[in-house]
PDB file of C-alpha atoms in Angstrom:
ATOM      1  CA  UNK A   1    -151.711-110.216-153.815  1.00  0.00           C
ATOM      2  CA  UNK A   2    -149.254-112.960-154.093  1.00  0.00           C
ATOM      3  CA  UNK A   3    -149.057-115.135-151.277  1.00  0.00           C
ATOM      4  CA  UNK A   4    -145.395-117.082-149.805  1.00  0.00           C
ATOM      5  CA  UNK A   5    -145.033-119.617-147.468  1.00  0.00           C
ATOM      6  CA  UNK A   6    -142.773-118.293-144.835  1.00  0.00           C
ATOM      7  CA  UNK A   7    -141.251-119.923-141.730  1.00  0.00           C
ATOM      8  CA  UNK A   8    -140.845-118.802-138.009  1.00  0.00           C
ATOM      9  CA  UNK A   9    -136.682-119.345-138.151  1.00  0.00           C
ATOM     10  CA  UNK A  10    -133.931-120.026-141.118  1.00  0.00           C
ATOM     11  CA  UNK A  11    -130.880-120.549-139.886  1.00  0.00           C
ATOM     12  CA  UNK A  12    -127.531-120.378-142.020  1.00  0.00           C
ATOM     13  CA  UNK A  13    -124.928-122.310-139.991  1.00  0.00           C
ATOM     14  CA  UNK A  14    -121.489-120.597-140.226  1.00  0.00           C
ATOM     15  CA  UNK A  15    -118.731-122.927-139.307  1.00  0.00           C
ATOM     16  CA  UNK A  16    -117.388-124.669-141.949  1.00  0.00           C
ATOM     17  CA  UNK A  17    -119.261-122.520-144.649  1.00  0.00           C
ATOM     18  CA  UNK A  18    -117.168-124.356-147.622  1.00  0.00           C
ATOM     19  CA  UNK A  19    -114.959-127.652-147.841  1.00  0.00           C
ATOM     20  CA  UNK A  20    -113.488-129.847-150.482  1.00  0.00           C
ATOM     21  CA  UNK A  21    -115.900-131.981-152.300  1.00  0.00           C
ATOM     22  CA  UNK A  22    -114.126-134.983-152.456  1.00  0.00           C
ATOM     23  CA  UNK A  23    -113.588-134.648-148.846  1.00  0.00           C
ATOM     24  CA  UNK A  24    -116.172-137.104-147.410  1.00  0.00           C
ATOM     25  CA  UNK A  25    -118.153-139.503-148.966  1.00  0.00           C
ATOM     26  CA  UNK A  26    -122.227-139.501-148.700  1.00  0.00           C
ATOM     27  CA  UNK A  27    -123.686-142.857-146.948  1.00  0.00           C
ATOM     28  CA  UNK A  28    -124.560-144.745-150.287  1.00  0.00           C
ATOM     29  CA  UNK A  29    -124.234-144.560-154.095  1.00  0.00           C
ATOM     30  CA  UNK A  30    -127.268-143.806-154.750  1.00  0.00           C
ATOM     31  CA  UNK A  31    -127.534-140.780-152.301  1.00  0.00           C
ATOM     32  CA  UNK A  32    -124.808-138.713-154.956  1.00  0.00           C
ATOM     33  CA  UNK A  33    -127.144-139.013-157.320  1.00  0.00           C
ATOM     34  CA  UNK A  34    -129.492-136.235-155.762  1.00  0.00           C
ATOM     35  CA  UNK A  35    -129.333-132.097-155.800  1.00  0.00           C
ATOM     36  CA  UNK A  36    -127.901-132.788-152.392  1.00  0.00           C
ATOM     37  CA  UNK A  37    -125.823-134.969-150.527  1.00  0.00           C
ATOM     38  CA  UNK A  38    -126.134-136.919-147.216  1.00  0.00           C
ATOM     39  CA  UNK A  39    -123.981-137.959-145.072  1.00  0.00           C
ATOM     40  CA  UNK A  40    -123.398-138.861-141.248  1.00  0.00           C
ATOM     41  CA  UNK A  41    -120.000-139.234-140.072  1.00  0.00           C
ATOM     42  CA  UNK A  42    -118.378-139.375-136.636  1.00  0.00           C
ATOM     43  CA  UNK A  43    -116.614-135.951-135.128  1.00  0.00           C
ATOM     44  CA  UNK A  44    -113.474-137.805-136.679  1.00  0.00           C
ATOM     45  CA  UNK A  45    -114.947-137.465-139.782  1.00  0.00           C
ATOM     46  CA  UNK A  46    -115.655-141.054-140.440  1.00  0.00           C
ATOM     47  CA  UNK A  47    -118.707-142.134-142.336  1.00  0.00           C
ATOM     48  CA  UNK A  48    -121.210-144.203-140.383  1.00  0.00           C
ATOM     49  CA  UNK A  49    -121.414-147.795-142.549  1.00  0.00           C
ATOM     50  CA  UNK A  50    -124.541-147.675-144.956  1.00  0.00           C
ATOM     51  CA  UNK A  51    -126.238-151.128-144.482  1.00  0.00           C
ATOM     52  CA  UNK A  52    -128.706-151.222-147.464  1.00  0.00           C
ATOM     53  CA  UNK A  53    -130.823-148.838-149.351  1.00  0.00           C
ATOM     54  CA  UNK A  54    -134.451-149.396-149.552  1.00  0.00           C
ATOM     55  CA  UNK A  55    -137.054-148.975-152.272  1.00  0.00           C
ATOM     56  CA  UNK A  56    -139.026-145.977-152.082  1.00  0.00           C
ATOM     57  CA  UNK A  57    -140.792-143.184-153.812  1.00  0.00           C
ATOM     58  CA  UNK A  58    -140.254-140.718-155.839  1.00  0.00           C
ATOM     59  CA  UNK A  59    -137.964-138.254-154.702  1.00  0.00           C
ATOM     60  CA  UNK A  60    -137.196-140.112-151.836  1.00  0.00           C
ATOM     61  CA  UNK A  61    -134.051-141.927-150.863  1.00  0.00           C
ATOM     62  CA  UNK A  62    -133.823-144.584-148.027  1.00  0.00           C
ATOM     63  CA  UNK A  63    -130.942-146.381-146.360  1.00  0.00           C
ATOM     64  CA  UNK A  64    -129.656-148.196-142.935  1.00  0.00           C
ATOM     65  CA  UNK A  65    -126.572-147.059-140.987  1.00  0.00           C
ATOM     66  CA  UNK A  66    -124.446-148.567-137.949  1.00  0.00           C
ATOM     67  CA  UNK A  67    -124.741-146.838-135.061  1.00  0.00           C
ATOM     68  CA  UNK A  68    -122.150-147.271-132.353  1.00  0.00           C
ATOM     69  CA  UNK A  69    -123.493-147.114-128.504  1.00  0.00           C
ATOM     70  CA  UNK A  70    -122.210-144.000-126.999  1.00  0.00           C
ATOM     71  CA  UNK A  71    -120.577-142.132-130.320  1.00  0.00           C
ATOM     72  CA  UNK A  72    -121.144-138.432-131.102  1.00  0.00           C
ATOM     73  CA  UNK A  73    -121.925-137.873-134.705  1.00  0.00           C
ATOM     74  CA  UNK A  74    -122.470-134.948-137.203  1.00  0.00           C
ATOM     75  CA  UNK A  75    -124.718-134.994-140.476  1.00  0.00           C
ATOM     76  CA  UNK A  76    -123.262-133.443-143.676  1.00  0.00           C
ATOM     77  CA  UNK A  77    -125.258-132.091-146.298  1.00  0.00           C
ATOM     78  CA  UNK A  78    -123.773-130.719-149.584  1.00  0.00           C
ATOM     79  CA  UNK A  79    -126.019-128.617-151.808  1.00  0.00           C
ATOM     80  CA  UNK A  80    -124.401-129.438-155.222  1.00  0.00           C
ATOM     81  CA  UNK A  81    -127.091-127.136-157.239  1.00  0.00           C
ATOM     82  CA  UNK A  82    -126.658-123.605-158.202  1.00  0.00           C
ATOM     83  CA  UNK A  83    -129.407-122.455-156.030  1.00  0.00           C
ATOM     84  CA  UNK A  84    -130.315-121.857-152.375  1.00  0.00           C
ATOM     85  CA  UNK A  85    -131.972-124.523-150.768  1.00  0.00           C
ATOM     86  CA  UNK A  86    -133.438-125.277-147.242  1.00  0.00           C
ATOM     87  CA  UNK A  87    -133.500-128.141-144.889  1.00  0.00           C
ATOM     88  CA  UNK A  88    -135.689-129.446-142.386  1.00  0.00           C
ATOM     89  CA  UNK A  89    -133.705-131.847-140.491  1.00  0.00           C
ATOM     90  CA  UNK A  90    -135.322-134.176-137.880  1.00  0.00           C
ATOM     91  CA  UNK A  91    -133.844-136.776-135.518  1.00  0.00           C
ATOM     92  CA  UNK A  92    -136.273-139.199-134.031  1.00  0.00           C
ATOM     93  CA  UNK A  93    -138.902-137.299-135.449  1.00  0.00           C
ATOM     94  CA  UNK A  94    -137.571-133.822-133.804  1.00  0.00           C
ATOM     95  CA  UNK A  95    -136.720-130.894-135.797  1.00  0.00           C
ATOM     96  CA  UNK A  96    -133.020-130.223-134.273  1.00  0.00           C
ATOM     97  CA  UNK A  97    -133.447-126.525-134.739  1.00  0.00           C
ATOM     98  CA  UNK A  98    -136.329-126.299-132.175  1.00  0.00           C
ATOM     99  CA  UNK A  99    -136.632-129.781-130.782  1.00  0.00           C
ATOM    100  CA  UNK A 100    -140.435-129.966-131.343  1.00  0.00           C
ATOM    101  CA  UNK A 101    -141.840-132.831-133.066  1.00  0.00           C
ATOM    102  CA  UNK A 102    -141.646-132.751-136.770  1.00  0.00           C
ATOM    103  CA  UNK A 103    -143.632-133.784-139.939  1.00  0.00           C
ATOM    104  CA  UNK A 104    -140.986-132.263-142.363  1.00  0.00           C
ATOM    105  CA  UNK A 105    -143.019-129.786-143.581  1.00  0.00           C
ATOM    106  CA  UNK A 106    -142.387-126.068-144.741  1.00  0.00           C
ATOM    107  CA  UNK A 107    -143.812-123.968-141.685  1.00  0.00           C
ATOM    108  CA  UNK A 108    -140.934-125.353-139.596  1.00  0.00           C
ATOM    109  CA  UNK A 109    -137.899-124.119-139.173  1.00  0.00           C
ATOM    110  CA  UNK A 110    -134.836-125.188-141.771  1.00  0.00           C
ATOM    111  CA  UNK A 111    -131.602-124.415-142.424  1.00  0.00           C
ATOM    112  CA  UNK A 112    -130.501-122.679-145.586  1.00  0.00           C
ATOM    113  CA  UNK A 113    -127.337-123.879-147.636  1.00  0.00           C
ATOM    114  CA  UNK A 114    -125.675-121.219-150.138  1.00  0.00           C
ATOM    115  CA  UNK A 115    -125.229-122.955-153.891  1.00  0.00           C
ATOM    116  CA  UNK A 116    -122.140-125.748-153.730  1.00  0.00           C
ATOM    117  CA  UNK A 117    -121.653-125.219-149.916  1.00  0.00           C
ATOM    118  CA  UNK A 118    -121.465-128.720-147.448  1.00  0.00           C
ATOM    119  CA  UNK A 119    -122.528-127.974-144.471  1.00  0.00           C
ATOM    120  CA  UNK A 120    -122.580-129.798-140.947  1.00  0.00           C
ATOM    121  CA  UNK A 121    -125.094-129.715-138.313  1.00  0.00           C
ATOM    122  CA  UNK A 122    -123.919-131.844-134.423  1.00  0.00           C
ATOM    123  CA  UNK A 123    -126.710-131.132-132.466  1.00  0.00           C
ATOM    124  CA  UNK A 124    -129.467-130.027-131.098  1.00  0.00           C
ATOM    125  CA  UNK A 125    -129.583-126.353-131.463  1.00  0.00           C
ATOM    126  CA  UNK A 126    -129.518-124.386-127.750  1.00  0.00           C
ATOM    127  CA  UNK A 127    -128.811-120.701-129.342  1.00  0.00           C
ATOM    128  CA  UNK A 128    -127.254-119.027-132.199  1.00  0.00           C
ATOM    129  CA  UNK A 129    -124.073-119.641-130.916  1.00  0.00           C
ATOM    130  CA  UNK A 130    -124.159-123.290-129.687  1.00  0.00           C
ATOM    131  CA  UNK A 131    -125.701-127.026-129.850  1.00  0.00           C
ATOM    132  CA  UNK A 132    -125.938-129.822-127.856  1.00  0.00           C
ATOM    133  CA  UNK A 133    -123.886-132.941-129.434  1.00  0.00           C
ATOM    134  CA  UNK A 134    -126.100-135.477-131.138  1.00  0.00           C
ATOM    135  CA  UNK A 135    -124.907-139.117-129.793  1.00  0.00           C
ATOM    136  CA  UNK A 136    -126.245-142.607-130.274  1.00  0.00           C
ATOM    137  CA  UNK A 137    -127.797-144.187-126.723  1.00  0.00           C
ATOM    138  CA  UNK A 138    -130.565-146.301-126.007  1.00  0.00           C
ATOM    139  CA  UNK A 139    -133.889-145.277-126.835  1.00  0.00           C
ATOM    140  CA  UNK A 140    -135.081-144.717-122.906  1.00  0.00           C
ATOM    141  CA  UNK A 141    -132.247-141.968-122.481  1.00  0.00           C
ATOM    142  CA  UNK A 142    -132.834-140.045-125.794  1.00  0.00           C
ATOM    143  CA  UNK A 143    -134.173-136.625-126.462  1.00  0.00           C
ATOM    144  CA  UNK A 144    -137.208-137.598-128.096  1.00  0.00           C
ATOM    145  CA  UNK A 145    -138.383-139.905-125.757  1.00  0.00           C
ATOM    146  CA  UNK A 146    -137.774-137.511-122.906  1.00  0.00           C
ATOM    147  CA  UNK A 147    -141.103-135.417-124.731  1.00  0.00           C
ATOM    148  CA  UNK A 148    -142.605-139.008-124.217  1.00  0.00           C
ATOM    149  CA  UNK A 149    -142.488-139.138-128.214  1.00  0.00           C
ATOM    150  CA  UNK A 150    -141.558-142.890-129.788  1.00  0.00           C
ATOM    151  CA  UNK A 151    -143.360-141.764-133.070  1.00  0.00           C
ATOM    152  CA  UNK A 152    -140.312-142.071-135.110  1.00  0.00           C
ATOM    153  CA  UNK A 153    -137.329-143.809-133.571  1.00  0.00           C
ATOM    154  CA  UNK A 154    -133.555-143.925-134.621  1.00  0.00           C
ATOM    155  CA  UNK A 155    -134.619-142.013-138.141  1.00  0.00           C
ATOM    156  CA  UNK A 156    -132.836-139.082-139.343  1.00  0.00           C
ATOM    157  CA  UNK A 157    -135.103-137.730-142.107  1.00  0.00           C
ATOM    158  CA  UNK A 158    -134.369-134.516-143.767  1.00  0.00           C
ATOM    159  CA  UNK A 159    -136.791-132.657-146.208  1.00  0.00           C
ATOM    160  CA  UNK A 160    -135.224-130.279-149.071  1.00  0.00           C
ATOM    161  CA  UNK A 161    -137.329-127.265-150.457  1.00  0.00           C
ATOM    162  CA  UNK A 162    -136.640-125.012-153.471  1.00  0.00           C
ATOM    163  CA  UNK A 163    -136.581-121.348-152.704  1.00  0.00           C
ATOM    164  CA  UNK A 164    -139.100-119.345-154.426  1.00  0.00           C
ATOM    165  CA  UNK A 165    -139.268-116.298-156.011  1.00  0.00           C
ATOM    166  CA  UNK A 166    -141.758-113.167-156.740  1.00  0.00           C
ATOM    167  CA  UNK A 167    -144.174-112.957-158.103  1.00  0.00           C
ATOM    168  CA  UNK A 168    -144.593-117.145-158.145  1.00  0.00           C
ATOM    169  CA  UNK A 169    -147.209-117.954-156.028  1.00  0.00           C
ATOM    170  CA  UNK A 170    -147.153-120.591-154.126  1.00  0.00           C
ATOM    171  CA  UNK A 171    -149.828-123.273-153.390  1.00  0.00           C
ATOM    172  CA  UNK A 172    -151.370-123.739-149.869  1.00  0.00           C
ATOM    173  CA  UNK A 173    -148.897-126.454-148.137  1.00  0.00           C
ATOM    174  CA  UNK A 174    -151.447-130.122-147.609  1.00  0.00           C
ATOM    175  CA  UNK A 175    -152.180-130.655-144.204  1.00  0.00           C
ATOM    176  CA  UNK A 176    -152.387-133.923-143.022  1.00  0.00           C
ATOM    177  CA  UNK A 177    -155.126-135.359-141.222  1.00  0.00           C
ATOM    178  CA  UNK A 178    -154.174-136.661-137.544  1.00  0.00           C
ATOM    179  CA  UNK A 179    -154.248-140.679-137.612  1.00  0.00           C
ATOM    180  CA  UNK A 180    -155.506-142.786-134.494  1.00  0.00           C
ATOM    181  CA  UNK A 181    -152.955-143.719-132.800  1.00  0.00           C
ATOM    182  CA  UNK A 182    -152.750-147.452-133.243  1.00  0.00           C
ATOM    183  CA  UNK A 183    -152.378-149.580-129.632  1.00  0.00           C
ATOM    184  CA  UNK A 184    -148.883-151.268-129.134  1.00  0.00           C
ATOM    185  CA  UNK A 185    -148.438-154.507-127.922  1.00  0.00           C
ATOM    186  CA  UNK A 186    -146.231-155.564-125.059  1.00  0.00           C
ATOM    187  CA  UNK A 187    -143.180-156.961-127.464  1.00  0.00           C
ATOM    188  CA  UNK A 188    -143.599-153.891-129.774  1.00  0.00           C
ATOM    189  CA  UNK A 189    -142.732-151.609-127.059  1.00  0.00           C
ATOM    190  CA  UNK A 190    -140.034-153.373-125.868  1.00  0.00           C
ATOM    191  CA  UNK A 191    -138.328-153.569-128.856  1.00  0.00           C
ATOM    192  CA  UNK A 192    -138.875-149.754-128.948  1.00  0.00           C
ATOM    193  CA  UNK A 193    -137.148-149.485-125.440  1.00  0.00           C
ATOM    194  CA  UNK A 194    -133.812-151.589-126.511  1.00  0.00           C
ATOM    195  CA  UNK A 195    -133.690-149.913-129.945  1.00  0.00           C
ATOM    196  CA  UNK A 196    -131.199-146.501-130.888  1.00  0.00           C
ATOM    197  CA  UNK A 197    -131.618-143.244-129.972  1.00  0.00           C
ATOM    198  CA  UNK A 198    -130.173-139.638-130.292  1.00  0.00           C
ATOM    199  CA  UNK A 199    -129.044-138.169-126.928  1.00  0.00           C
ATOM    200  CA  UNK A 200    -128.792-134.572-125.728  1.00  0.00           C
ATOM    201  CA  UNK A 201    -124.910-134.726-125.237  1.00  0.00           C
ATOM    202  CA  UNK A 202    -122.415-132.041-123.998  1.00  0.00           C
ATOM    203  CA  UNK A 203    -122.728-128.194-125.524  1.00  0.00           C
ATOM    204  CA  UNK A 204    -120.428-127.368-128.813  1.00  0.00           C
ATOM    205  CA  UNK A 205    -119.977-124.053-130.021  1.00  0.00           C
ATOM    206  CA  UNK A 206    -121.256-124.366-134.052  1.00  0.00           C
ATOM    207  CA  UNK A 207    -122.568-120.554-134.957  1.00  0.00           C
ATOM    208  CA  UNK A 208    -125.461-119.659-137.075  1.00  0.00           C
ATOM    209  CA  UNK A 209    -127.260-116.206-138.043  1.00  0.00           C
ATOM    210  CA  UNK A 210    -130.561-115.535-139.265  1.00  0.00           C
ATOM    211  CA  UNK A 211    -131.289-115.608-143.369  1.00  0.00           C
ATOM    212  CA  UNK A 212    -134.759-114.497-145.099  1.00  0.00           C
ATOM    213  CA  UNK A 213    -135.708-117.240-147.577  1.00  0.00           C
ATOM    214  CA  UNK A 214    -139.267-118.260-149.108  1.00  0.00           C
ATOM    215  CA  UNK A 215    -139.369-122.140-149.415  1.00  0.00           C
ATOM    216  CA  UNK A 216    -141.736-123.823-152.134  1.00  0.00           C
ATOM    217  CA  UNK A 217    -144.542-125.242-150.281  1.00  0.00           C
ATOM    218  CA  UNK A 218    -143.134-129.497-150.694  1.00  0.00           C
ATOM    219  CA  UNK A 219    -140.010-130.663-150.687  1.00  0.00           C
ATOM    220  CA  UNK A 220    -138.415-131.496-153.943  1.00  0.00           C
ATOM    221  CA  UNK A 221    -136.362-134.434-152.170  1.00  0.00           C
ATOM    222  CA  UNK A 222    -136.562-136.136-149.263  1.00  0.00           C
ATOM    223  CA  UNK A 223    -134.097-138.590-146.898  1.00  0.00           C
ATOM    224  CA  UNK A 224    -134.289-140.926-144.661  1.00  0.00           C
ATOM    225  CA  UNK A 225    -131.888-142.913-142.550  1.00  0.00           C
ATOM    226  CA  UNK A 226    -132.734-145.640-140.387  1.00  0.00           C
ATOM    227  CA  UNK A 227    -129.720-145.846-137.376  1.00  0.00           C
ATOM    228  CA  UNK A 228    -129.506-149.407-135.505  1.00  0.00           C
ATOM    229  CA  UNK A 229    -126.956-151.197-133.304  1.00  0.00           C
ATOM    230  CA  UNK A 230    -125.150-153.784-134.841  1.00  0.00           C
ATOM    231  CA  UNK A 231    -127.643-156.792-133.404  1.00  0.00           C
ATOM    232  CA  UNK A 232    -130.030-155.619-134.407  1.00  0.00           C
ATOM    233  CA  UNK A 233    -129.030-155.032-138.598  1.00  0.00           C
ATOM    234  CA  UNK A 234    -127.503-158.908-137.860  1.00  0.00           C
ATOM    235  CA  UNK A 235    -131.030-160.146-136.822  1.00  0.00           C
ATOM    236  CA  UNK A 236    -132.457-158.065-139.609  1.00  0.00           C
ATOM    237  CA  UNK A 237    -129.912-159.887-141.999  1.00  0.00           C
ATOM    238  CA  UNK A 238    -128.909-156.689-143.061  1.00  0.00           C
ATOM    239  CA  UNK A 239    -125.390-157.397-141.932  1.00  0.00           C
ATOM    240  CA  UNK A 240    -123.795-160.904-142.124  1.00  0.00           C
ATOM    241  CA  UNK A 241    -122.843-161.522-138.922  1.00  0.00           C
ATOM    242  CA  UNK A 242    -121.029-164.246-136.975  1.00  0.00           C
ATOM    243  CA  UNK A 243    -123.275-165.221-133.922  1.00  0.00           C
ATOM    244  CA  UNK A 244    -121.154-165.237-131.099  1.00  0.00           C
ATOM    245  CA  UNK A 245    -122.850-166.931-129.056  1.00  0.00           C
ATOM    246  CA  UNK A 246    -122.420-170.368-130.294  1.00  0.00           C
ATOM    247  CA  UNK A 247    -118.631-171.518-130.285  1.00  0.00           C
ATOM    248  CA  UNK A 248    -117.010-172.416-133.100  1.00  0.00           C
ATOM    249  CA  UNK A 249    -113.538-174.468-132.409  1.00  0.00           C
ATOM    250  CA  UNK A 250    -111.993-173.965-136.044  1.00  0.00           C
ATOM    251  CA  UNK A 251    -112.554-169.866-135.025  1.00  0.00           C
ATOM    252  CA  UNK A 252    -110.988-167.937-133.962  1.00  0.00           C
ATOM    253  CA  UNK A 253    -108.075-169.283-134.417  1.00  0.00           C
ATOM    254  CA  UNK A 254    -105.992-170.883-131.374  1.00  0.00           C
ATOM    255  CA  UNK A 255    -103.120-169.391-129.827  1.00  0.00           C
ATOM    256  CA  UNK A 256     -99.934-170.017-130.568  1.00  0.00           C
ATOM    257  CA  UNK A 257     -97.908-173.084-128.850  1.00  0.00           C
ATOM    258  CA  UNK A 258     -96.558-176.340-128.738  1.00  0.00           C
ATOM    259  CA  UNK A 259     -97.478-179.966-128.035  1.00  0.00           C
ATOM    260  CA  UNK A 260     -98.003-180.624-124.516  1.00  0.00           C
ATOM    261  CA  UNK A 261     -97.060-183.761-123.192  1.00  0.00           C
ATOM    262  CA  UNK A 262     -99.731-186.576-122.658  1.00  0.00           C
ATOM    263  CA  UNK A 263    -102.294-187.368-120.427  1.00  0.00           C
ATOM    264  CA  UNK A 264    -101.282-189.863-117.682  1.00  0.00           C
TER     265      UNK A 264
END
């Protein structure tokens, strides 16, 4: 008998179902090159600056963004394909559907986008009907680290998956093997404590229904976005910064006036 991978919850978010394509802009060039498109914006519908985009695999696609203390945000995915796909979507290594710790992988729950739809996800989902507004804060205050979990700090990462169909059968999912957790030192925790976090802000109504859909067992693309405060992509050279704190007496430039008389 054929066998499907199947999931405990797929969710098909309502508001917003379709919108114009050229509406918003995904976080880097190279992100519109994949089946779908990422973006995170502000509830003004602003994109969050892209910093850099780093190397990676296969199927992968990697890149920094500004994050502003205190500002709610949204993430935007738009399935350009012609098929159904579904998304697991994780902040600080939480799935935001059920807020349990995630390792992107097709057992958990995901969120289904129809062919050509964007779709926008602001929270942490609290029911059907509503979720509770993602926003940037430090990492002590955020929802992940309330579950005492600093596995994967200020990282959205979202995993696609294919939907199958009878009477494919699809291979057993790989199951990772548990690592040791590796001891910290004093200065690596600390940087974990001043780093950027997702908060569990104020409750916005953002509907979404229940959909059958059987997911291929691995993800045929996968995202990840590093969010920092602006120090810390300066110290990073990532951004090319003026440092503040040592004065410069050409900048900014002086007010202006007119020659005072002189000194006694």
């Amino acid at each position: 008998m054929p066998r499907y991978t199947s999931v405990p919850l797929l969710l098909l978010a309502l508001a917003g179902a379709s919108l114009p394509l050229q509406a918003h802009e995904p976080v880097a060039p190279e992100l519109r090159m994949a089946p779908v498109e990422v973006s995170v914006e502000s509830l003004a519908g602003e994109p969050l600056q892209a910093i850099a985009l780093q190397p990676a695999a296969a199927g992968q696609q990697r890149a920094y963004l500004l994050a502003l203390p205190g500002q709610r945000y949204r993430i935007r995915l738009h399935n350009r394909s012609g098929a159904r796909v579904a998304a697991v979507i994780a902040v600080d290594g939480r799935n935001i559907i059920n807020g349990a710790r995630s390792d992107l992988s097709v057992e958990e729950p995901k969120y289904v986008l129809d062919p050509y739809v964007e779709q926008e996800y602001s929270g942490w989902r609290s029911s059907l009907e509503t979720v509770q507004a993602f926003y940037f804060t430090r990492w002590p205050q955020s929802y992940a680290a309330a579950f005492g979990d600093d596995s994967a700090p200020g990282v959205i990462a979202i995993a696609i998956f294919e939907e199958e169909h009878p009477p494919a059968i699809a291979p057993e999912p790989e199951v990772a093997q548990p690592a040791a957790p590796a001891s910290e030192s004093a200065a690596r925790r600390a940087d974990k404590a001043a780093s950027a976090g997702t908060g569990w802000g104020e409750s916005r109504r953002e509907p979404a229904r229940r959909v059958h859909f059987v997911a291929a067992a691995m993800p045929s693309q996968r995202i990840f976005l590093k969010y920092e405060w602006r120090e810390t992509l300066c110290r990073r050279g990532l951004l090319d910064c003026i440092d503040d704190a040592v004065p410069n007496r050409f900048w900014p430039p002086p007010a202006f006036g007119f020659a005072p008389p002189p000194p006694r």
